[in-house]
Amino acid sequence: LGIGRYIAFHTDHLVVVYAAFLFIINALGILNTVITADTGTIASKNEIGKLFGILQASESAAGMVGPVLGGTISHYLGKDAPLLAVVGIYTFLFFFMSWGYDGLVLYITASRFL
């Protein structure tokens, strides 16, 4: 995800931008499906609606706050700073998913059924 955004930001060719965003959109679709499926196993039946409501509200809030925050970062730290912030967040999430996510999801799911 981060590499695709970096390539799309630094290229002058429209075809390269579309190709990069093709991979970004597919990756986000796969990740959202996996996270939604795993979230459904973590929450109990009584709390799943509340959990998905909170997730959707958080996503909507990020869609409102993100551009304002990105513009502020760009204004004070330079035009590449928002891109570097997004790539940094993707890097953090990659390591979190690689090292902690499976253990956490499996632990919560297994403890709920025992």
XYZ file of C-alpha atoms in Angstrom:
114
model
C 0.000 0.000 0.000
C 2.692 2.453 0.977
C 4.851 1.747 -2.067
C 1.880 2.257 -4.394
C 1.069 5.621 -2.822
C 4.721 6.672 -3.014
C 4.934 5.730 -6.711
C 1.638 7.454 -7.533
C 2.761 10.625 -5.751
C 6.164 10.856 -7.447
C 5.295 9.993 -11.051
C 4.294 12.238 -13.939
C 2.585 9.487 -15.949
C -1.156 9.039 -15.571
C -0.987 5.345 -16.527
C 1.460 4.686 -13.687
C -0.862 6.479 -11.248
C -3.819 4.331 -12.337
C -1.723 1.151 -12.155
C -0.523 2.021 -8.643
C -4.050 2.794 -7.451
C -5.310 -0.455 -8.984
C -3.037 -2.370 -6.619
C -3.880 -0.087 -3.676
C -7.634 -0.548 -4.148
C -7.310 -4.324 -4.457
C -5.111 -4.528 -1.355
C -7.538 -2.397 0.663
C -10.457 -4.564 -0.469
C -8.684 -7.727 0.647
C -7.592 -6.217 3.963
C -11.051 -4.842 4.745
C -12.608 -8.244 4.066
C -10.132 -10.033 6.343
C -10.481 -7.469 9.138
C -14.288 -7.571 8.942
C -14.325 -11.376 9.054
C -11.920 -11.482 11.997
C -13.849 -8.781 13.829
C -16.987 -10.884 13.509
C -15.250 -13.700 15.388
C -13.908 -11.464 18.168
C -17.148 -9.831 19.276
C -20.048 -11.649 20.860
C -23.419 -11.759 19.127
C -24.782 -9.127 21.507
C -21.929 -6.693 20.836
C -21.211 -7.134 17.135
C -23.581 -4.386 15.977
C -22.078 -1.927 18.444
C -18.555 -2.886 17.365
C -19.281 -2.447 13.656
C -20.962 0.885 14.403
C -17.863 2.093 16.210
C -15.636 0.872 13.353
C -17.736 2.677 10.739
C -17.868 5.864 12.829
C -14.080 5.737 13.205
C -13.643 5.269 9.464
C -15.944 8.214 8.746
C -14.152 10.411 11.277
C -10.801 9.501 9.707
C -12.189 10.504 6.315
C -13.047 13.939 7.724
C -10.017 14.531 9.937
C -7.406 12.973 7.624
C -7.454 15.585 4.845
C -7.378 18.466 7.335
C -4.512 16.853 9.230
C -2.674 16.062 5.988
C -3.045 19.657 4.793
C -1.762 20.981 8.103
C 1.213 18.620 8.048
C 1.943 19.613 4.449
C 1.754 23.315 5.272
C 4.146 23.139 8.222
C 6.462 20.230 7.316
C 6.575 20.228 3.511
C 4.745 18.582 0.654
C 6.241 15.105 1.202
C 5.386 14.943 4.920
C 1.780 13.639 4.574
C 2.959 10.887 2.234
C 5.704 9.900 4.655
C 3.178 9.885 7.519
C 0.852 7.550 5.595
C 3.715 5.248 4.615
C 4.857 5.246 8.253
C 1.376 4.246 9.418
C 1.262 1.464 6.807
C 4.671 0.253 8.009
C 3.505 0.199 11.626
C 0.345 -1.705 10.653
C 2.380 -4.184 8.603
C 4.556 -5.037 11.599
C 1.551 -5.158 13.927
C -0.250 -7.547 11.577
C 2.894 -9.639 11.143
C 3.800 -10.005 14.808
C 0.724 -9.475 16.953
C -2.526 -9.731 15.066
C -2.768 -13.506 14.607
C -1.882 -14.223 18.206
C -4.336 -11.650 19.515
C -7.240 -12.763 17.310
C -6.641 -16.454 17.949
C -6.260 -15.858 21.704
C -9.480 -13.847 22.004
C -11.445 -16.244 19.787
C -10.170 -19.347 21.613
C -10.789 -17.884 25.076
C -14.346 -16.935 24.113
C -15.220 -20.487 23.104
C -13.560 -22.246 26.056
